[in-house]
Amino acid sequence: MSIQYILEIIGTFAFAISGALAVNDQKHSDWFSASFTAFISSIGGGTLRDVLLGSYPLVWISDINIIYAIIAGIITTFIFYRFLLRLRKTLFLFDTFGIALFTIVGTEKALQLGVRPEIAVIMGVFSATMGGVIRDMMTNEIPIIYRKEVYATACFAGACFYLLMDRLGAERITAFISASVVIIVIRLLAVRYGWSVPKFFR
Amino acid sequence: MSIQYILEIIGTFAFAISGALAVNDQKHSDWFSASFTAFISSIGGGTLRDVLLGSYPLVWISDINIIYAIIAGIITTFIFYRFLLRLRKTLFLFDTFGIALFTIVGTEKALQLGVRPEIAVIMGVFSATMGGVIRDMMTNEIPIIYRKEVYATACFAGACFYLLMDRLGAERITAFISASVVIIVIRLLAVRYGWSVPKFFR
Amino acid sequence: MSIQYILEIIGTFAFAISGALAVNDQKHSDWFSASFTAFISSIGGGTLRDVLLGSYPLVWISDINIIYAIIAGIITTFIFYRFLLRLRKTLFLFDTFGIALFTIVGTEKALQLGVRPEIAVIMGVFSATMGGVIRDMMTNEIPIIYRKEVYATACFAGACFYLLMDRLGAERITAFISASVVIIVIRLLAVRYGWSVPKFFR
């Protein structure tokens, strides 16, 4: 079992918890809504990446463990949600962990399929953020990438950092972990100090 | 001509009527909006299923009869809409009929493409409900699966019932019809008696 | 280099400017939002067309010039946006130019892939309008095709005109230019004289 695979499973589990907790604010937070939202949040970004790259079969269709990781995330949320919500930053931390893993997994997968580095970066950012974007589009929220100051931009920086490490000849595991840390650190500092992306229109 | 094919045509016709009637509440209900909404509602779910499964060519691209069934649904709505709207439950019945047929057609097709039963159930539910979800996302409505108490859950139950019948060795036509009836009955009872899916957060 | 290719690059550039200018009305118009919106508006329609047709690799994934055309459009907008916005009809003109080119490029590409004329028309309209629809769905706007009176309908007319010219044996370049002009003229006249598509419900 590759480390990429284990991290994809962990990222899926983290995103499922983040997705199931997200419907807490919704009026109709029944079992179906929570499960559906957890599912879309978890597989949306990677699915879009693979459909755009024409990479079939999709990961969650060929590998049932992805589905089981999502179900585990939903049940974990159901059992521990009071605990998870009381820790006010839990949702945020699970989401940050998820986007860091998915960005690098997505960038790597695109590179392995032979696309150019510029496209691999786009695929990394899409893998991490588009599950949340689709979730927000469905619940009529302004998508996360428009709301949060430094969100997708942190993924973009991490994906570029991964490519740089790769070019410099770093070992894969070193590149993977350091690029993930870059994303997590940027995101944490951005929220802590209120960093935002520069205005486009002056 | 297989029964699956005939039912897909009938379901498409039913969904086109349901879609064209849906724009009646919109401010701008011109010919283009009505036709476009009927089209998206009819082919959205099956298209998403086939794109996710990588099953090309898409049904409505290779088989022009799907397009003609949608056009027939639009024209039928245009001619008889006063009559259709006066029967206040018409829209609801056409939609219920459509989701029942599409759930089972979608589950069957996924099984024929060799995916696991868990994935086939997801594909059945997607076939039936995602056309309406995409329609609602485009018109800025809260998607139907978040609003209605027992909607996608009825499809889920019907798809599971179909798999059970299949395992028990039932004939295909028996499994098809009985599972469709399960969906229709659950949906009718749910609306009649106000059934809702259990709350996720207590 | 084919004329189809050059026009696709110009159309992409025009759509990127139109997309980047569109976030001017949004509250959070930072560099990421503007770039992301420009990107989605430019490649959304063609991507949907190619995914529906199963035509891989996607144009912007195999040809980096598409990405460069979008970046050029974003930078052009950033430098000249005061000038572009002062010319109040600029956004409208860039968008009109973009939909005309994309409709015909999309119709042609679908025909070359061997689909029926009816499907080619749908693909032409999708190529031109669905980038804007996805953009509007993401920013919680009512999609452009529901709002504007004669918008997608102009693309529909132009695509049909292209097919007619093709049947009558017109040279490709003649058919291409005349059909684009049909779309531009219909759109300009529609806005000038307030044309709207006939009501569906009387």
Coordinates of C-alpha atoms in Angstrom, one line a residue:
Chain A
M1 CA 0.0 0.0 0.0
S2 CA 1.5 3.3 -1.1
I3 CA 1.6 6.3 1.2
Q4 CA -0.4 8.2 -1.4
Y5 CA -3.2 5.7 -1.0
I6 CA -3.2 5.9 2.8
L7 CA -3.2 9.7 2.7
E8 CA -6.1 9.7 0.2
I9 CA -8.1 7.5 2.6
I10 CA -7.3 9.7 5.6
G11 CA -8.1 12.8 3.6
T12 CA -11.4 11.3 2.5
F13 CA -12.3 10.5 6.1
A14 CA -11.3 14.1 7.2
F15 CA -13.4 15.6 4.4
A16 CA -16.4 13.4 5.2
I17 CA -16.4 14.6 8.8
S18 CA -16.0 18.2 7.6
G19 CA -18.9 17.7 5.2
A20 CA -21.2 16.1 7.7
L21 CA -20.5 18.8 10.3
A22 CA -21.2 21.5 7.6
V23 CA -24.9 20.6 7.4
N24 CA -25.3 21.5 11.1
D25 CA -26.0 25.0 10.1
Q26 CA -28.7 23.9 7.6
K27 CA -32.3 23.8 8.5
H28 CA -32.8 20.2 7.2
S29 CA -30.0 18.3 8.7
D30 CA -31.4 14.8 8.4
W31 CA -29.4 11.6 7.8
F32 CA -29.7 11.7 4.1
S33 CA -28.6 15.4 3.8
A34 CA -25.6 14.8 6.1
S35 CA -24.5 11.7 4.3
F36 CA -25.0 13.2 0.8
T37 CA -23.1 16.3 1.8
A38 CA -20.3 14.3 3.3
F39 CA -20.1 12.2 0.1
I40 CA -20.1 15.2 -2.3
S41 CA -17.5 17.1 -0.2
S42 CA -15.2 14.0 -0.1
I43 CA -15.3 12.8 -3.7
G44 CA -16.3 16.0 -5.6
G45 CA -12.8 17.4 -6.1
G46 CA -11.1 14.2 -7.0
T47 CA -14.0 13.2 -9.3
L48 CA -13.8 16.5 -11.2
R49 CA -10.0 16.1 -11.5
D50 CA -10.3 12.5 -12.9
V51 CA -13.2 13.4 -15.3
L52 CA -11.2 16.4 -16.6
L53 CA -8.2 14.1 -17.1
G54 CA -10.3 11.3 -18.5
S55 CA -8.8 9.0 -15.9
Y56 CA -11.2 6.0 -15.6
P57 CA -12.4 4.2 -13.6
L58 CA -12.9 6.9 -10.9
V59 CA -11.1 6.1 -7.6
W60 CA -14.3 5.7 -5.5
I61 CA -16.0 3.5 -8.1
S62 CA -13.1 1.1 -8.4
D63 CA -12.0 1.1 -4.7
I64 CA -14.8 0.5 -2.2
N65 CA -12.5 1.6 0.7
I66 CA -13.2 5.2 -0.3
I67 CA -16.9 4.6 0.3
Y68 CA -16.2 2.9 3.6
A69 CA -13.9 5.8 4.7
I70 CA -16.8 8.2 4.0
I71 CA -19.3 6.0 5.9
A72 CA -16.8 5.8 8.8
G73 CA -16.5 9.7 8.7
I74 CA -20.3 10.0 8.8
I75 CA -20.7 7.6 11.7
T76 CA -17.8 9.2 13.6
T77 CA -19.5 12.6 13.2
F78 CA -22.9 11.2 14.3
I79 CA -21.4 9.7 17.5
F80 CA -18.9 12.4 18.4
Y81 CA -20.5 15.5 16.9
R82 CA -21.2 17.2 20.3
F83 CA -17.6 16.7 21.1
L84 CA -16.4 17.7 17.6
L85 CA -18.5 20.9 17.7
R86 CA -17.5 21.8 21.2
L87 CA -13.9 21.9 20.0
R88 CA -14.7 25.0 18.0
K89 CA -11.8 24.7 15.6
T90 CA -12.3 21.0 14.8
L91 CA -14.2 21.6 11.5
F92 CA -11.6 24.0 10.4
L93 CA -8.7 21.7 11.3
F94 CA -10.2 18.7 9.5
D95 CA -10.8 20.8 6.5
T96 CA -7.3 22.2 6.5
F97 CA -5.8 18.7 6.8
G98 CA -8.0 17.5 4.0
I99 CA -7.1 20.3 1.5
A100 CA -3.4 19.9 2.2
L101 CA -3.5 16.1 1.5
F102 CA -5.8 16.4 -1.5
T103 CA -3.8 19.2 -3.1
I104 CA -0.6 17.1 -3.2
V105 CA -2.3 13.8 -4.0
G106 CA -4.1 15.6 -6.9
T107 CA -0.9 17.3 -8.2
E108 CA 1.0 14.0 -8.1
K109 CA -1.7 12.0 -9.9
A110 CA -1.9 14.6 -12.7
L111 CA 1.9 14.5 -13.1
Q112 CA 1.8 10.7 -13.2
L113 CA -0.8 11.0 -16.1
G114 CA 1.7 13.0 -18.0
V115 CA 0.2 16.5 -18.1
R116 CA 2.3 19.7 -17.9
P117 CA 3.2 21.2 -14.5
E118 CA 0.9 24.2 -15.0
I119 CA -2.1 21.7 -15.5
A120 CA -0.9 19.6 -12.5
V121 CA -1.1 22.6 -10.2
I122 CA -4.7 23.4 -11.4
M123 CA -5.6 19.8 -10.8
G124 CA -4.1 19.8 -7.3
V125 CA -6.1 23.0 -6.4
F126 CA -9.3 21.5 -8.0
S127 CA -8.9 18.2 -6.1
A128 CA -8.7 20.1 -2.8
T129 CA -11.3 22.8 -3.3
M130 CA -14.0 21.8 -5.8
G131 CA -15.7 19.3 -3.5
G132 CA -16.4 22.2 -1.2
V133 CA -17.4 24.4 -4.1
I134 CA -19.9 21.9 -5.4
R135 CA -21.2 21.5 -1.8
D136 CA -21.7 25.2 -1.5
M137 CA -23.3 25.5 -4.9
M138 CA -25.8 22.9 -3.9
T139 CA -26.7 24.5 -0.6
N140 CA -26.8 28.0 -2.2
E141 CA -23.8 29.3 -0.2
I142 CA -21.2 31.6 -1.8
P143 CA -18.5 29.0 -2.6
I144 CA -15.7 28.7 -0.1
I145 CA -13.1 29.9 -2.6
Y146 CA -14.8 33.2 -3.0
R147 CA -15.4 33.7 0.7
K148 CA -12.2 32.8 2.5
E149 CA -9.3 35.1 2.1
V150 CA -6.4 32.7 1.6
Y151 CA -7.9 29.2 0.9
A152 CA -7.4 27.9 -2.6
T153 CA -4.3 30.2 -2.9
A154 CA -2.7 28.2 -0.1
C155 CA -3.3 25.0 -2.1
F156 CA -1.9 26.8 -5.2
A157 CA 1.3 27.7 -3.3
G158 CA 1.7 24.2 -1.9
A159 CA 1.3 22.6 -5.3
C160 CA 3.9 25.0 -6.7
F161 CA 6.2 24.2 -3.8
Y162 CA 5.8 20.4 -4.5
L163 CA 6.8 20.9 -8.1
L164 CA 9.8 23.0 -7.1
M165 CA 10.9 20.2 -4.6
D166 CA 10.4 17.7 -7.4
R167 CA 12.5 19.7 -9.8
L168 CA 15.3 20.1 -7.2
G169 CA 15.4 16.3 -6.9
A170 CA 13.9 15.9 -3.5
E171 CA 12.6 12.4 -2.5
R172 CA 8.9 12.0 -3.0
I173 CA 8.0 11.5 0.6
T174 CA 10.0 14.7 1.6
A175 CA 8.4 16.7 -1.2
F176 CA 4.9 15.3 -0.2
I177 CA 5.2 16.1 3.5
S178 CA 6.9 19.5 3.2
A179 CA 4.4 20.7 0.6
S180 CA 1.5 19.6 2.8
V181 CA 3.1 21.5 5.7
V182 CA 3.4 24.6 3.5
I183 CA -0.4 24.5 2.8
I184 CA -1.3 23.9 6.5
V185 CA 1.0 26.7 7.7
I186 CA -0.1 29.3 5.2
R187 CA -3.8 28.5 5.9
L188 CA -3.3 28.6 9.7
L189 CA -1.3 31.9 9.6
A190 CA -3.8 33.4 7.1
V191 CA -6.7 32.7 9.5
R192 CA -4.6 33.7 12.6
Y193 CA -3.5 37.0 11.1
G194 CA -6.3 37.7 8.7
W195 CA -4.2 37.5 5.5
S196 CA -6.1 38.1 2.3
V197 CA -5.3 37.9 -1.4
P198 CA -4.5 41.3 -2.9
K199 CA -7.4 43.2 -4.5
F200 CA -7.7 42.8 -8.3
F201 CA -9.4 46.1 -8.9
R202 CA -7.6 49.0 -7.2
Chain B
M1 CA -36.6 -3.1 -28.2
S2 CA -35.9 -3.9 -24.6
I3 CA -38.3 -2.9 -21.8
Q4 CA -35.4 -0.9 -20.2
Y5 CA -35.3 1.2 -23.4
I6 CA -39.0 1.8 -23.5
L7 CA -39.1 2.8 -19.8
E8 CA -36.2 5.1 -20.3
I9 CA -38.1 6.9 -23.1
I10 CA -41.2 7.1 -21.0
G11 CA -39.2 8.4 -18.0
T12 CA -37.5 11.0 -20.2
F13 CA -40.9 12.1 -21.5
A14 CA -42.3 12.3 -17.9
F15 CA -39.2 14.3 -16.6
A16 CA -39.4 16.7 -19.6
I17 CA -43.1 17.5 -18.6
S18 CA -42.1 17.9 -15.0
G19 CA -39.1 20.1 -16.0
A20 CA -41.1 22.3 -18.3
L21 CA -43.9 22.7 -15.7
A22 CA -41.3 23.7 -13.1
V23 CA -40.4 27.0 -14.8
N24 CA -44.1 28.1 -14.4
D25 CA -43.0 29.6 -11.0
Q26 CA -40.1 31.4 -12.5
K27 CA -40.3 35.0 -13.6
H28 CA -38.9 34.4 -17.1
S29 CA -40.7 31.4 -18.4
D30 CA -40.1 31.8 -22.1
W31 CA -39.8 29.0 -24.6
F32 CA -36.0 28.8 -24.3
S33 CA -36.1 28.6 -20.5
A34 CA -38.8 26.0 -20.5
S35 CA -37.1 23.9 -23.1
F36 CA -33.7 24.2 -21.5
T37 CA -35.0 23.3 -18.1
A38 CA -37.0 20.3 -19.5
F39 CA -33.8 19.2 -21.2
I40 CA -31.5 19.5 -18.2
S41 CA -34.1 17.8 -15.9
S42 CA -34.5 14.9 -18.2
I43 CA -30.9 14.1 -19.2
G44 CA -28.9 15.6 -16.2
G45 CA -29.1 12.5 -13.9
G46 CA -28.3 9.9 -16.6
T47 CA -25.6 12.1 -18.0
L48 CA -23.9 12.4 -14.6
R49 CA -24.2 8.7 -14.1
D50 CA -22.6 7.9 -17.5
V51 CA -19.8 10.5 -17.2
L52 CA -18.9 9.1 -13.7
L53 CA -18.9 5.5 -15.1
G54 CA -17.1 6.6 -18.3
S55 CA -19.8 5.0 -20.4
Y56 CA -19.6 6.7 -23.8
P57 CA -21.3 7.7 -26.0
L58 CA -23.9 9.2 -23.8
V59 CA -27.4 7.8 -24.3
W60 CA -29.0 11.1 -25.6
I61 CA -26.0 11.7 -28.0
S62 CA -26.1 8.3 -29.6
D63 CA -29.9 7.9 -29.6
I64 CA -31.9 10.8 -31.1
N65 CA -35.2 9.3 -29.7
I66 CA -34.3 10.7 -26.3
I67 CA -34.2 14.2 -27.8
Y68 CA -37.5 13.6 -29.5
A69 CA -39.0 12.4 -26.2
I70 CA -38.0 15.6 -24.6
I71 CA -39.3 17.7 -27.5
A72 CA -42.6 15.7 -27.2
G73 CA -42.7 16.4 -23.5
I74 CA -42.2 20.2 -24.0
I75 CA -44.9 20.4 -26.7
T76 CA -47.3 18.3 -24.6
T77 CA -46.7 20.7 -21.7
F78 CA -47.2 23.7 -24.0
I79 CA -50.6 22.4 -25.4
F80 CA -52.0 20.9 -22.2
Y81 CA -50.4 23.0 -19.4
R82 CA -53.6 24.6 -18.2
F83 CA -55.1 21.1 -17.9
L84 CA -51.9 19.7 -16.4
L85 CA -51.7 22.6 -13.8
R86 CA -55.4 22.4 -12.9
L87 CA -54.8 18.8 -11.9
R88 CA -52.7 20.0 -8.9
K89 CA -50.9 16.8 -8.3
T90 CA -49.9 16.2 -11.9
L91 CA -46.3 17.6 -11.6
F92 CA -45.8 15.6 -8.5
L93 CA -47.0 12.3 -10.1
F94 CA -44.9 12.8 -13.3
D95 CA -41.9 13.4 -11.2
T96 CA -42.6 10.4 -8.9
F97 CA -43.0 8.2 -12.0
G98 CA -39.8 9.6 -13.5
I99 CA -37.6 9.0 -10.4
A100 CA -38.9 5.4 -10.0
L101 CA -38.1 4.4 -13.5
F102 CA -34.7 6.3 -13.6
T103 CA -33.6 4.8 -10.3
I104 CA -34.0 1.2 -11.5
V105 CA -32.7 1.9 -15.1
G106 CA -29.7 3.6 -13.6
T107 CA -29.0 0.8 -11.0
E108 CA -29.3 -1.8 -13.8
K109 CA -27.0 0.0 -16.2
A110 CA -24.3 0.4 -13.5
L111 CA -24.6 -3.3 -12.7
Q112 CA -24.3 -4.2 -16.4
L113 CA -21.1 -2.1 -16.5
G114 CA -19.7 -4.3 -13.8
V115 CA -19.5 -2.0 -10.7
R116 CA -20.1 -3.2 -7.2
P117 CA -23.7 -3.2 -5.8
E118 CA -22.9 -0.2 -3.4
I119 CA -21.9 1.9 -6.4
A120 CA -24.9 0.7 -8.5
V121 CA -27.2 2.0 -5.7
I122 CA -25.5 5.4 -5.8
M123 CA -25.7 5.5 -9.6
G124 CA -29.4 4.6 -9.4
V125 CA -30.1 7.5 -6.9
F126 CA -27.9 9.9 -9.0
S127 CA -29.8 8.9 -12.2
A128 CA -33.1 9.8 -10.6
T129 CA -32.3 12.9 -8.6
M130 CA -29.3 14.7 -10.0
G131 CA -31.2 16.1 -13.0
G132 CA -33.5 17.9 -10.5
V133 CA -30.5 18.9 -8.4
I134 CA -28.7 20.5 -11.4
R135 CA -32.0 22.2 -12.4
D136 CA -32.4 23.6 -8.8
M137 CA -28.8 24.7 -8.7
M138 CA -29.2 26.7 -11.9
T139 CA -32.4 28.4 -10.8
N140 CA -31.0 29.1 -7.3
E141 CA -33.4 26.9 -5.5
I142 CA -32.5 24.7 -2.6
P143 CA -32.0 21.4 -4.3
I144 CA -34.9 19.0 -4.2
I145 CA -33.0 16.4 -2.2
Y146 CA -32.4 18.9 0.7
R147 CA -36.0 20.1 0.7
K148 CA -38.2 17.1 0.4
E149 CA -38.3 14.8 3.4
V150 CA -38.3 11.4 1.7
Y151 CA -37.2 11.8 -1.8
A152 CA -33.8 10.5 -2.7
T153 CA -34.2 8.1 0.3
A154 CA -37.1 6.5 -1.5
C155 CA -34.9 5.9 -4.6
F156 CA -32.2 4.5 -2.3
A157 CA -34.7 2.1 -0.8
G158 CA -36.0 1.1 -4.2
A159 CA -32.5 0.5 -5.6
C160 CA -31.6 -1.7 -2.6
F161 CA -34.8 -3.6 -3.0
Y162 CA -33.9 -4.2 -6.7
L163 CA -30.5 -5.6 -5.7
L164 CA -32.2 -7.9 -3.1
M165 CA -34.7 -9.2 -5.6
D166 CA -31.8 -9.8 -8.1
R167 CA -29.9 -11.7 -5.4
L168 CA -32.9 -13.8 -4.6
G169 CA -33.0 -14.9 -8.2
A170 CA -36.2 -12.9 -9.2
E171 CA -36.8 -12.5 -12.9
R172 CA -35.6 -9.1 -14.2
I173 CA -39.0 -7.8 -15.2
T174 CA -40.4 -8.8 -11.7
A175 CA -37.5 -7.1 -9.9
F176 CA -37.8 -4.0 -12.1
I177 CA -41.6 -3.5 -11.6
S178 CA -41.6 -4.4 -7.9
A179 CA -38.7 -2.1 -7.1
S180 CA -40.3 0.8 -9.0
V181 CA -43.5 0.2 -7.1
V182 CA -41.6 0.3 -3.8
I183 CA -40.2 3.8 -4.7
I184 CA -43.6 5.1 -5.8
V185 CA -45.4 3.7 -2.7
I186 CA -42.8 5.1 -0.3
R187 CA -42.9 8.5 -2.0
L188 CA -46.7 8.7 -2.0
L189 CA -47.0 7.5 1.6
A190 CA -44.2 10.0 2.6
V191 CA -46.1 12.9 1.1
R192 CA -49.5 11.7 2.4
Y193 CA -48.4 11.2 6.0
G194 CA -45.5 13.7 6.1
W195 CA -42.7 11.1 6.7
S196 CA -39.3 12.6 7.0
V197 CA -35.8 11.1 7.3
P198 CA -34.5 11.0 10.9
K199 CA -32.5 14.0 12.2
F200 CA -28.7 13.6 12.0
F201 CA -28.0 16.0 14.9
R202 CA -30.1 15.2 18.0
Chain C
M1 CA -2.5 26.7 -37.7
S2 CA -6.2 26.4 -38.6
I3 CA -8.6 29.3 -38.5
Q4 CA -10.7 27.3 -36.0
Y5 CA -7.7 27.3 -33.6
I6 CA -6.9 31.0 -34.0
L7 CA -10.5 31.8 -33.3
E8 CA -10.7 29.5 -30.3
I9 CA -7.6 31.4 -28.8
I10 CA -9.2 34.8 -29.5
G11 CA -12.6 33.7 -28.1
T12 CA -10.8 32.4 -25.0
F13 CA -9.0 35.7 -24.6
A14 CA -12.3 37.6 -25.0
F15 CA -14.1 35.3 -22.5
A16 CA -11.3 35.7 -19.9
I17 CA -11.6 39.5 -20.1
S18 CA -15.4 39.2 -19.8
G19 CA -15.0 36.8 -16.8
A20 CA -12.4 38.9 -15.0
L21 CA -14.5 42.1 -15.5
A22 CA -17.6 40.2 -14.1
V23 CA -16.2 39.9 -10.6
N24 CA -16.0 43.7 -10.4
D25 CA -19.6 43.7 -9.0
Q26 CA -18.7 41.0 -6.4
K27 CA -17.7 42.0 -2.9
H28 CA -14.5 40.0 -2.8
S29 CA -12.7 40.8 -6.1
D30 CA -9.2 39.7 -5.3
W31 CA -6.6 38.2 -7.7
F32 CA -7.7 34.7 -7.0
S33 CA -11.4 35.3 -7.5
A34 CA -10.8 37.2 -10.7
S35 CA -8.4 34.6 -12.1
F36 CA -10.6 31.7 -11.1
T37 CA -13.7 33.3 -12.6
A38 CA -11.9 34.2 -15.8
F39 CA -10.7 30.6 -16.1
I40 CA -14.1 29.0 -15.4
S41 CA -15.9 31.4 -17.8
S42 CA -13.3 30.7 -20.6
I43 CA -13.0 26.9 -20.4
G44 CA -16.3 25.9 -18.8
G45 CA -18.4 25.6 -22.0
G46 CA -15.9 23.8 -24.1
T47 CA -15.0 21.5 -21.2
L48 CA -18.6 20.5 -20.7
R49 CA -18.9 19.9 -24.5
D50 CA -15.8 17.7 -24.6
V51 CA -16.7 15.8 -21.5
L52 CA -20.2 15.1 -22.9
L53 CA -18.7 14.0 -26.2
G54 CA -16.0 12.0 -24.4
S55 CA -13.4 13.9 -26.5
Y56 CA -10.1 13.6 -24.6
P57 CA -7.6 15.1 -23.8
L58 CA -9.5 18.3 -23.1
V59 CA -8.3 21.2 -25.3
W60 CA -6.9 23.3 -22.4
I61 CA -5.1 20.3 -20.9
S62 CA -3.3 19.3 -24.1
D63 CA -2.7 22.8 -25.4
I64 CA -1.0 25.2 -22.9
N65 CA -1.7 28.2 -25.2
I66 CA -5.3 28.2 -23.9
I67 CA -4.0 28.7 -20.4
Y68 CA -1.7 31.5 -21.7
A69 CA -4.6 33.2 -23.5
I70 CA -6.5 33.2 -20.2
I71 CA -3.6 34.6 -18.3
A72 CA -3.1 37.3 -21.0
G73 CA -6.8 38.1 -20.7
I74 CA -6.5 38.5 -16.9
I75 CA -3.4 40.7 -17.1
T76 CA -5.0 42.8 -19.9
T77 CA -8.0 43.3 -17.7
F78 CA -5.9 44.2 -14.6
I79 CA -3.9 46.8 -16.6
F80 CA -6.7 48.3 -18.7
Y81 CA -9.8 47.7 -16.5
R82 CA -10.5 51.4 -15.8
F83 CA -10.4 52.0 -19.5
L84 CA -12.4 48.8 -20.2
L85 CA -15.1 49.7 -17.6
R86 CA -15.3 53.3 -18.8
L87 CA -16.3 52.0 -22.2
R88 CA -19.6 50.8 -20.7
K89 CA -20.4 48.4 -23.5
T90 CA -17.0 46.7 -23.5
L91 CA -17.9 43.7 -21.3
F92 CA -21.0 43.2 -23.5
L93 CA -19.1 43.3 -26.7
F94 CA -16.3 40.9 -25.6
D95 CA -19.0 38.5 -24.4
T96 CA -20.9 38.8 -27.7
F97 CA -17.8 38.2 -29.7
G98 CA -16.9 35.2 -27.4
I99 CA -20.3 33.5 -27.7
A100 CA -20.4 33.9 -31.5
L101 CA -17.0 32.3 -31.9
F102 CA -17.5 29.5 -29.4
T103 CA -20.9 28.6 -30.8
I104 CA -19.5 27.9 -34.3
V105 CA -16.3 26.3 -33.0
G106 CA -18.3 24.0 -30.8
T107 CA -20.8 23.1 -33.5
E108 CA -18.0 22.3 -35.9
K109 CA -16.1 20.2 -33.4
A110 CA -19.2 18.1 -32.6
L111 CA -19.8 17.5 -36.3
Q112 CA -16.2 16.5 -36.8
L113 CA -16.7 13.9 -34.0
G114 CA -19.5 12.4 -36.0
V115 CA -22.7 13.3 -34.0
R116 CA -26.0 14.2 -35.5
P117 CA -26.8 17.8 -36.5
E118 CA -29.3 18.2 -33.7
I119 CA -26.6 17.2 -31.1
A120 CA -24.1 19.5 -32.8
V121 CA -26.4 22.5 -32.4
I122 CA -26.8 21.6 -28.6
M123 CA -23.0 21.3 -28.3
G124 CA -22.5 24.7 -30.0
V125 CA -25.0 26.4 -27.6
F126 CA -23.4 24.6 -24.6
S127 CA -19.8 25.7 -25.7
A128 CA -20.9 29.3 -25.8
T129 CA -23.2 29.6 -22.8
M130 CA -22.3 27.0 -20.2
G131 CA -19.1 28.7 -19.0
G132 CA -21.2 31.7 -18.1
V133 CA -23.9 29.4 -16.6
I134 CA -21.3 27.7 -14.3
R135 CA -19.8 31.1 -13.4
D136 CA -23.3 32.3 -12.4
M137 CA -24.1 29.2 -10.5
M138 CA -20.9 29.6 -8.5
T139 CA -21.5 33.2 -7.7
N140 CA -25.2 32.6 -6.8
E141 CA -26.5 34.7 -9.7
I142 CA -29.5 33.6 -11.8
P143 CA -27.7 32.1 -14.8
I144 CA -27.3 34.4 -17.8
I145 CA -29.4 32.1 -20.1
Y146 CA -32.5 32.6 -17.8
R147 CA -31.9 36.4 -17.4
K148 CA -31.1 37.7 -20.9
E149 CA -34.0 37.8 -23.3
V150 CA -32.2 36.6 -26.5
Y151 CA -28.9 35.1 -25.5
A152 CA -28.6 31.4 -26.0
T153 CA -31.4 31.6 -28.6
A154 CA -29.0 33.7 -30.7
C155 CA -26.4 31.0 -30.5
F156 CA -29.0 28.4 -31.3
A157 CA -30.0 30.4 -34.5
G158 CA -26.4 30.8 -35.5
A159 CA -25.6 27.1 -35.1
C160 CA -28.6 26.2 -37.2
F161 CA -27.5 28.8 -39.8
Y162 CA -24.1 27.2 -39.9
L163 CA -25.6 23.8 -40.5
L164 CA -27.8 25.2 -43.3
M165 CA -24.8 26.8 -45.0
D166 CA -22.9 23.6 -44.7
R167 CA -25.8 21.6 -46.3
L168 CA -26.0 24.2 -49.1
G169 CA -22.3 23.4 -49.9
A170 CA -20.9 26.8 -48.7
E171 CA -17.1 26.9 -48.1
R172 CA -16.2 26.4 -44.4
I173 CA -14.7 29.9 -43.9
T174 CA -17.8 31.5 -45.5
A175 CA -20.2 29.4 -43.3
F176 CA -18.1 30.1 -40.2
I177 CA -18.0 33.9 -40.6
S178 CA -21.6 34.3 -41.8
A179 CA -23.0 32.2 -38.9
S180 CA -20.9 34.2 -36.4
V181 CA -22.2 37.4 -37.9
V182 CA -25.8 36.0 -37.6
I183 CA -25.2 35.5 -33.8
I184 CA -23.6 38.9 -33.3
V185 CA -26.3 40.8 -35.3
I186 CA -29.2 39.0 -33.5
R187 CA -27.7 39.7 -30.1
L188 CA -27.0 43.3 -30.9
L189 CA -30.5 43.9 -32.3
A190 CA -32.1 42.0 -29.4
V191 CA -30.4 44.3 -26.8
R192 CA -30.9 47.4 -28.9
Y193 CA -34.7 46.8 -29.5
G194 CA -35.4 44.7 -26.4
W195 CA -36.3 41.5 -28.2
S196 CA -37.3 38.6 -26.0
V197 CA -38.2 35.0 -26.6
P198 CA -41.9 34.3 -26.7
K199 CA -43.6 33.3 -23.4
F200 CA -44.0 29.6 -22.9
F201 CA -47.1 29.9 -20.6
R202 CA -49.8 32.2 -22.1

